[in-house]
Amino acid sequence: MWRVSKDDHVLWVFAKYGPLPMKMEWRSHEVEAVLAKSQEYLPSPTSHASTGVWGSIKLVAALPSIWNMQNNPNGATLREVVPADTYERWLALKEKYMAGDKEVERYRPIFAASSLFEHGLKQIGLSNKEQVLPTIDKLVKQYKLKVTPSSVSVDMSDASKLLKDFSKSTLEDGSCFATTLAQLETDIDNMRLRANAWANGDIELIRQLNFADREGTCRAAVEASTAFQSRPDLLEMRAKSRDMWIANAEKALESNTSTFAVLTMQDVLSPNGLIARLQAKGYKVEAPE
C-alpha cells in the first residue's frame, strides 16, 4: 500500500493488479488492519452509461458482449481487414491459444484480439477475473466504513442509435490488434513475473517490467469511432470520474485521520497517474518498503 499524507491525515492506497493466478488465495491481513482503523473507503474511479430499461452498464467493456456487435461490417473477415504480415502472426498465435475457433475470424480486430488475449492468459494459468475487490468490499461492510464512489453516469436512453452507428462504423483498431499480438509474442513470461511480484510485494521488479498499454490502446480505438465521437459526454466521462476521485481524495485527507482507497497499479506507478497528481498538489507520497 502507498501512503499519501497531509499532516497527520493519511490516505492508504492499495494498488490492485491483474492478471493474477487463477484461484489465488489472497491473504488480506495488512489491508484489514488498515481498514479497521479507517473512516472512509474510496473505490477506483468508474464510468457507466444509464440505458433506461437495460439498466446501467460499463459501456466500452460491455458494448460488444451485450449487443453482439463484435463482427466486422459487411461480413468482412480478419484476413481482409488487417495487413498480411500481421494476419500471419495472428494465425500462429490463434493456433497456439484458440485452435479450431472459426467464428473469431469474422470479429473486428479489437474483439478478436481481446478473445485471443483471454485464451492466452487462461493457458498460462492467469486470469483477469476480479479476485481481490470482493474481499475488500466484505471488509468495508464489516468495519462499516463510509463508501465514497467516484462514478460518472451518462444518459444512454438513446442507446439504439449509438449501437446502430457503432455496428456500421469502421474502427481504427489496428494498433490494438498489433499491440495484443506483440504482448502475447513477447510478454507472456513477464506477465507471470509481474503477477508473482505483485503477490510478493516486489514493487521494484514490477517497475522494471515495462509493457505496452494494451487496454489504453484498445480503448482509444473505440473512443475514436464515429459513434463515440458524436457523443462528447461519453468521451469525457472517464476523465470526469478521475477528477472526481482526486476531489474525493483531497476531501478525505482533510476530514479523516485514515482513509483507504483502491487504484490500479498503473495509476499508482504512472507519472501521469492519480497518485502523481496528488503528489503534484503537494501531498507527501511514500511507496511501500
Tab-separated table of C-alpha atoms in Angstrom:
chain	number	residue	atom	x	y	z
A	1	MET	CA	0.000	0.000	0.000
A	2	TRP	CA	1.117	3.529	-0.790
A	3	ARG	CA	0.874	6.166	1.935
A	4	VAL	CA	-0.392	9.614	0.918
A	5	SER	CA	-0.452	12.110	3.755
A	6	LYS	CA	-1.142	15.659	4.811
A	7	ASP	CA	-0.029	16.484	8.346
A	8	ASP	CA	-1.362	13.595	10.455
A	9	HIS	CA	-4.100	12.583	7.994
A	10	VAL	CA	-3.345	9.527	5.848
A	11	LEU	CA	-4.785	8.060	2.635
A	12	TRP	CA	-3.723	4.426	2.224
A	13	VAL	CA	-3.818	3.387	-1.450
A	14	PHE	CA	-3.947	-0.297	-2.282
A	15	ALA	CA	-2.591	-0.950	-5.782
A	16	LYS	CA	-4.534	-3.751	-7.457
A	17	TYR	CA	-3.075	-5.671	-10.368
A	18	GLY	CA	-4.158	-8.143	-12.997
A	19	PRO	CA	-3.926	-10.689	-14.488
A	20	LEU	CA	-3.288	-12.880	-11.449
A	21	PRO	CA	-3.021	-16.653	-10.968
A	22	MET	CA	-6.348	-18.474	-11.146
A	23	LYS	CA	-7.880	-19.430	-7.804
A	24	MET	CA	-5.296	-17.360	-5.955
A	25	GLU	CA	-5.700	-17.259	-2.177
A	26	TRP	CA	-5.175	-13.644	-1.150
A	27	ARG	CA	-4.115	-13.013	2.453
A	28	SER	CA	-5.628	-9.680	3.423
A	29	HIS	CA	-4.269	-9.212	6.962
A	30	GLU	CA	-2.408	-5.962	6.291
A	31	VAL	CA	-5.330	-4.461	4.374
A	32	GLU	CA	-7.749	-5.500	7.102
A	33	ALA	CA	-5.608	-3.791	9.744
A	34	VAL	CA	-5.774	-0.511	7.814
A	35	LEU	CA	-9.500	-0.823	7.124
A	36	ALA	CA	-10.184	-1.442	10.810
A	37	LYS	CA	-8.808	1.987	11.736
A	38	SER	CA	-10.131	3.916	8.724
A	39	GLN	CA	-13.238	6.048	8.411
A	40	GLU	CA	-13.834	6.054	4.653
A	41	TYR	CA	-13.294	3.937	1.530
A	42	LEU	CA	-12.628	5.347	-1.953
A	43	PRO	CA	-13.084	2.760	-4.731
A	44	SER	CA	-11.369	3.189	-8.089
A	45	PRO	CA	-12.976	5.719	-10.449
A	46	THR	CA	-15.599	4.242	-12.770
A	47	SER	CA	-17.884	5.433	-15.559
A	48	HIS	CA	-21.247	3.992	-16.565
A	49	ALA	CA	-23.968	4.506	-19.133
A	50	SER	CA	-27.537	4.611	-17.872
A	51	THR	CA	-29.557	2.884	-20.594
A	52	GLY	CA	-33.103	3.090	-19.333
A	53	VAL	CA	-34.791	-0.325	-19.323
A	54	TRP	CA	-31.396	-2.029	-19.816
A	55	GLY	CA	-30.063	-0.606	-16.573
A	56	SER	CA	-26.531	0.617	-16.014
A	57	ILE	CA	-23.569	-0.821	-17.919
A	58	LYS	CA	-19.829	-0.282	-18.159
A	59	LEU	CA	-20.136	0.975	-21.683
A	60	VAL	CA	-16.883	0.253	-23.525
A	61	ALA	CA	-16.392	-3.129	-21.870
A	62	ALA	CA	-19.974	-4.339	-22.219
A	63	LEU	CA	-20.893	-2.948	-25.636
A	64	PRO	CA	-19.874	-5.918	-27.795
A	65	SER	CA	-20.866	-8.700	-25.434
A	66	ILE	CA	-24.365	-7.412	-24.685
A	67	TRP	CA	-25.415	-6.488	-28.198
A	68	ASN	CA	-23.204	-8.899	-30.164
A	69	MET	CA	-21.574	-6.039	-32.052
A	70	GLN	CA	-18.207	-7.728	-32.399
A	71	ASN	CA	-18.348	-8.710	-36.072
A	72	ASN	CA	-16.804	-6.697	-38.901
A	73	PRO	CA	-19.287	-4.687	-41.004
A	74	ASN	CA	-20.465	-6.290	-44.255
A	75	GLY	CA	-19.285	-9.755	-43.252
A	76	ALA	CA	-15.585	-8.976	-43.707
A	77	THR	CA	-13.021	-11.356	-42.245
A	78	LEU	CA	-9.815	-10.625	-40.344
A	79	ARG	CA	-7.757	-11.672	-43.373
A	80	GLU	CA	-9.447	-8.884	-45.323
A	81	VAL	CA	-9.055	-6.078	-42.784
A	82	VAL	CA	-5.566	-6.473	-41.308
A	83	PRO	CA	-2.162	-6.375	-43.090
A	84	ALA	CA	-0.980	-9.715	-44.471
A	85	ASP	CA	2.086	-9.948	-42.220
A	86	THR	CA	0.024	-9.130	-39.137
A	87	TYR	CA	-2.535	-11.741	-40.120
A	88	GLU	CA	0.208	-14.389	-40.348
A	89	ARG	CA	1.273	-13.514	-36.795
A	90	TRP	CA	-2.383	-13.797	-35.751
A	91	LEU	CA	-2.699	-17.257	-37.287
A	92	ALA	CA	0.343	-18.520	-35.394
A	93	LEU	CA	-0.985	-17.265	-32.066
A	94	LYS	CA	-4.518	-18.428	-32.787
A	95	GLU	CA	-3.228	-21.937	-33.485
A	96	LYS	CA	-1.373	-21.823	-30.175
A	97	TYR	CA	-4.122	-20.441	-27.957
A	98	MET	CA	-7.520	-20.999	-29.626
A	99	ALA	CA	-7.150	-23.514	-32.435
A	100	GLY	CA	-10.366	-24.542	-34.158
A	101	ASP	CA	-12.312	-21.333	-33.448
A	102	LYS	CA	-13.676	-20.272	-36.824
A	103	GLU	CA	-16.192	-17.670	-35.648
A	104	VAL	CA	-13.450	-15.344	-34.362
A	105	GLU	CA	-12.265	-14.853	-37.951
A	106	ARG	CA	-15.274	-12.581	-38.505
A	107	TYR	CA	-14.625	-10.452	-35.401
A	108	ARG	CA	-13.413	-6.887	-35.620
A	109	PRO	CA	-9.672	-6.827	-34.844
A	110	ILE	CA	-10.208	-5.260	-31.406
A	111	PHE	CA	-12.571	-8.028	-30.293
A	112	ALA	CA	-10.565	-10.818	-31.913
A	113	ALA	CA	-7.543	-9.507	-30.006
A	114	SER	CA	-9.475	-9.479	-26.730
A	115	SER	CA	-10.630	-13.069	-27.210
A	116	LEU	CA	-7.123	-14.232	-28.084
A	117	PHE	CA	-5.654	-12.450	-25.064
A	118	GLU	CA	-8.102	-14.078	-22.633
A	119	HIS	CA	-7.399	-17.529	-24.110
A	120	GLY	CA	-3.662	-16.884	-23.832
A	121	LEU	CA	-3.958	-15.899	-20.174
A	122	LYS	CA	-6.017	-18.983	-19.379
A	123	GLN	CA	-3.455	-21.275	-20.974
A	124	ILE	CA	-0.666	-19.949	-18.734
A	125	GLY	CA	-2.828	-20.078	-15.613
A	126	LEU	CA	-3.648	-16.368	-15.308
A	127	SER	CA	-6.994	-14.589	-15.225
A	128	ASN	CA	-8.329	-11.030	-15.291
A	129	LYS	CA	-11.238	-12.113	-13.121
A	130	GLU	CA	-11.531	-9.878	-10.065
A	131	GLN	CA	-10.164	-11.786	-7.077
A	132	VAL	CA	-9.313	-9.030	-4.588
A	133	LEU	CA	-12.155	-6.489	-4.547
A	134	PRO	CA	-14.839	-8.897	-3.239
A	135	THR	CA	-12.725	-9.431	-0.102
A	136	ILE	CA	-12.170	-5.682	0.296
A	137	ASP	CA	-15.889	-4.968	-0.144
A	138	LYS	CA	-16.697	-7.540	2.538
A	139	LEU	CA	-14.230	-5.963	4.976
A	140	VAL	CA	-15.550	-2.460	4.224
A	141	LYS	CA	-19.033	-3.618	5.219
A	142	GLN	CA	-17.687	-5.422	8.278
A	143	TYR	CA	-15.984	-2.292	9.606
A	144	LYS	CA	-18.852	-0.032	8.486
A	145	LEU	CA	-16.750	2.429	6.514
A	146	LYS	CA	-18.317	5.294	4.644
A	147	VAL	CA	-18.084	4.495	0.911
A	148	THR	CA	-17.500	7.406	-1.470
A	149	PRO	CA	-17.591	6.309	-5.124
A	150	SER	CA	-16.068	8.340	-7.955
A	151	SER	CA	-18.552	7.324	-10.604
A	152	VAL	CA	-19.867	9.241	-13.613
A	153	SER	CA	-23.090	8.155	-15.300
A	154	VAL	CA	-24.141	9.214	-18.793
A	155	ASP	CA	-27.717	9.102	-20.051
A	156	MET	CA	-27.979	6.487	-22.795
A	157	SER	CA	-31.733	6.299	-23.246
A	158	ASP	CA	-30.994	6.647	-26.988
A	159	ALA	CA	-28.655	3.655	-26.922
A	160	SER	CA	-30.190	2.047	-30.010
A	161	LYS	CA	-28.922	4.868	-32.233
A	162	LEU	CA	-25.399	4.669	-30.846
A	163	LEU	CA	-25.369	0.901	-31.290
A	164	LYS	CA	-26.613	1.164	-34.853
A	165	ASP	CA	-23.934	3.736	-35.657
A	166	PHE	CA	-21.280	1.641	-33.935
A	167	SER	CA	-22.196	-1.510	-35.879
A	168	LYS	CA	-21.745	0.327	-39.183
A	169	SER	CA	-18.654	2.353	-38.310
A	170	THR	CA	-15.078	1.449	-39.141
A	171	LEU	CA	-12.721	1.189	-36.179
A	172	GLU	CA	-9.088	2.230	-36.392
A	173	ASP	CA	-8.187	-0.733	-34.219
A	174	GLY	CA	-5.059	-1.926	-35.981
A	175	SER	CA	-2.833	-0.657	-33.162
A	176	CYS	CA	-4.935	-2.501	-30.580
A	177	PHE	CA	-4.674	-5.710	-32.603
A	178	ALA	CA	-0.913	-5.383	-33.150
A	179	THR	CA	-0.228	-4.449	-29.510
A	180	THR	CA	-2.112	-7.507	-28.309
A	181	LEU	CA	-0.205	-9.809	-30.660
A	182	ALA	CA	3.106	-8.306	-29.552
A	183	GLN	CA	2.249	-8.767	-25.879
A	184	LEU	CA	1.378	-12.434	-26.421
A	185	GLU	CA	4.532	-12.964	-28.502
A	186	THR	CA	7.000	-11.332	-26.116
A	187	ASP	CA	5.407	-10.662	-22.731
A	188	ILE	CA	3.982	-13.978	-21.519
A	189	ASP	CA	6.878	-14.653	-19.147
A	190	ASN	CA	6.804	-11.079	-17.863
A	191	MET	CA	3.084	-11.370	-17.151
A	192	ARG	CA	3.857	-14.326	-14.895
A	193	LEU	CA	6.710	-12.409	-13.264
A	194	ARG	CA	4.539	-9.347	-12.619
A	195	ALA	CA	1.771	-11.466	-11.103
A	196	ASN	CA	4.255	-13.131	-8.754
A	197	ALA	CA	5.919	-9.800	-7.972
A	198	TRP	CA	2.554	-8.301	-7.000
A	199	ALA	CA	1.754	-11.318	-4.824
A	200	ASN	CA	5.128	-10.967	-3.065
A	201	GLY	CA	5.024	-7.184	-2.803
A	202	ASP	CA	8.121	-6.758	-5.017
A	203	ILE	CA	7.399	-3.265	-6.308
A	204	GLU	CA	10.874	-2.726	-7.751
A	205	LEU	CA	10.525	-5.760	-10.010
A	206	ILE	CA	7.149	-4.519	-11.250
A	207	ARG	CA	8.677	-1.104	-12.019
A	208	GLN	CA	11.374	-2.774	-14.135
A	209	LEU	CA	8.939	-4.808	-16.242
A	210	ASN	CA	7.696	-2.245	-18.736
A	211	PHE	CA	4.878	-3.314	-21.013
A	212	ALA	CA	2.634	-1.812	-23.697
A	213	ASP	CA	-0.642	-0.276	-22.578
A	214	ARG	CA	-2.867	-2.728	-24.438
A	215	GLU	CA	-6.009	-1.647	-22.603
A	216	GLY	CA	-5.409	2.044	-23.252
A	217	THR	CA	-4.634	1.467	-26.929
A	218	CYS	CA	-7.798	-0.580	-27.420
A	219	ARG	CA	-9.962	1.880	-25.502
A	220	ALA	CA	-8.661	4.702	-27.686
A	221	ALA	CA	-9.741	2.779	-30.801
A	222	VAL	CA	-13.330	2.519	-29.570
A	223	GLU	CA	-13.428	6.145	-28.460
A	224	ALA	CA	-12.124	7.269	-31.866
A	225	SER	CA	-15.077	5.677	-33.675
A	226	THR	CA	-17.636	7.890	-35.383
A	227	ALA	CA	-20.315	6.687	-32.984
A	228	PHE	CA	-18.376	7.785	-29.900
A	229	GLN	CA	-17.058	10.991	-31.431
A	230	SER	CA	-20.662	12.115	-31.844
A	231	ARG	CA	-21.139	11.865	-28.071
A	232	PRO	CA	-18.724	14.203	-26.215
A	233	ASP	CA	-20.314	13.192	-22.909
A	234	LEU	CA	-19.146	9.595	-23.440
A	235	LEU	CA	-15.646	10.727	-24.319
A	236	GLU	CA	-15.434	12.923	-21.221
A	237	MET	CA	-16.809	10.520	-18.616
A	238	ARG	CA	-13.528	8.729	-17.855
A	239	ALA	CA	-11.666	11.998	-17.259
A	240	LYS	CA	-14.533	13.297	-15.132
A	241	SER	CA	-14.545	10.205	-12.917
A	242	ARG	CA	-10.798	10.563	-12.389
A	243	ASP	CA	-11.149	14.242	-11.491
A	244	MET	CA	-13.899	13.237	-9.069
A	245	TRP	CA	-11.576	10.708	-7.418
A	246	ILE	CA	-8.929	13.399	-6.877
A	247	ALA	CA	-11.534	15.706	-5.331
A	248	ASN	CA	-12.816	12.909	-3.072
A	249	ALA	CA	-9.265	12.012	-2.029
A	250	GLU	CA	-8.472	15.616	-1.083
A	251	LYS	CA	-11.686	15.925	0.887
A	252	ALA	CA	-10.979	12.646	2.693
A	253	LEU	CA	-7.440	13.774	3.546
A	254	GLU	CA	-8.902	16.928	5.045
A	255	SER	CA	-11.631	15.179	7.049
A	256	ASN	CA	-10.322	11.753	8.104
A	257	THR	CA	-7.363	10.575	10.118
A	258	SER	CA	-7.284	7.417	7.977
A	259	THR	CA	-8.841	6.671	4.577
A	260	PHE	CA	-8.495	3.516	2.479
A	261	ALA	CA	-8.544	3.630	-1.321
A	262	VAL	CA	-8.052	1.293	-4.282
A	263	LEU	CA	-6.387	2.167	-7.597
A	264	THR	CA	-4.852	0.162	-10.407
A	265	MET	CA	-1.098	-0.409	-10.286
A	266	GLN	CA	-0.796	1.708	-13.425
A	267	ASP	CA	-2.493	4.663	-11.721
A	268	VAL	CA	-0.150	4.302	-8.768
A	269	LEU	CA	3.108	3.989	-10.719
A	270	SER	CA	2.484	6.060	-13.848
A	271	PRO	CA	3.925	9.606	-13.940
A	272	ASN	CA	0.514	10.606	-15.319
A	273	GLY	CA	-1.478	8.578	-12.785
A	274	LEU	CA	-3.687	9.694	-9.932
A	275	ILE	CA	-1.027	9.309	-7.240
A	276	ALA	CA	1.318	11.531	-9.259
A	277	ARG	CA	-1.454	14.122	-9.459
A	278	LEU	CA	-1.810	14.139	-5.673
A	279	GLN	CA	1.952	14.424	-5.271
A	280	ALA	CA	1.996	17.385	-7.676
A	281	LYS	CA	-0.554	19.078	-5.414
A	282	GLY	CA	1.885	18.899	-2.514
A	283	TYR	CA	0.790	15.749	-0.717
A	284	LYS	CA	3.510	13.503	0.656
A	285	VAL	CA	3.668	10.137	-1.116
A	286	GLU	CA	5.534	7.154	0.313
A	287	ALA	CA	5.887	3.836	-1.524
A	288	PRO	CA	5.827	0.554	0.419
A	289	GLU	CA	9.213	-0.726	1.531
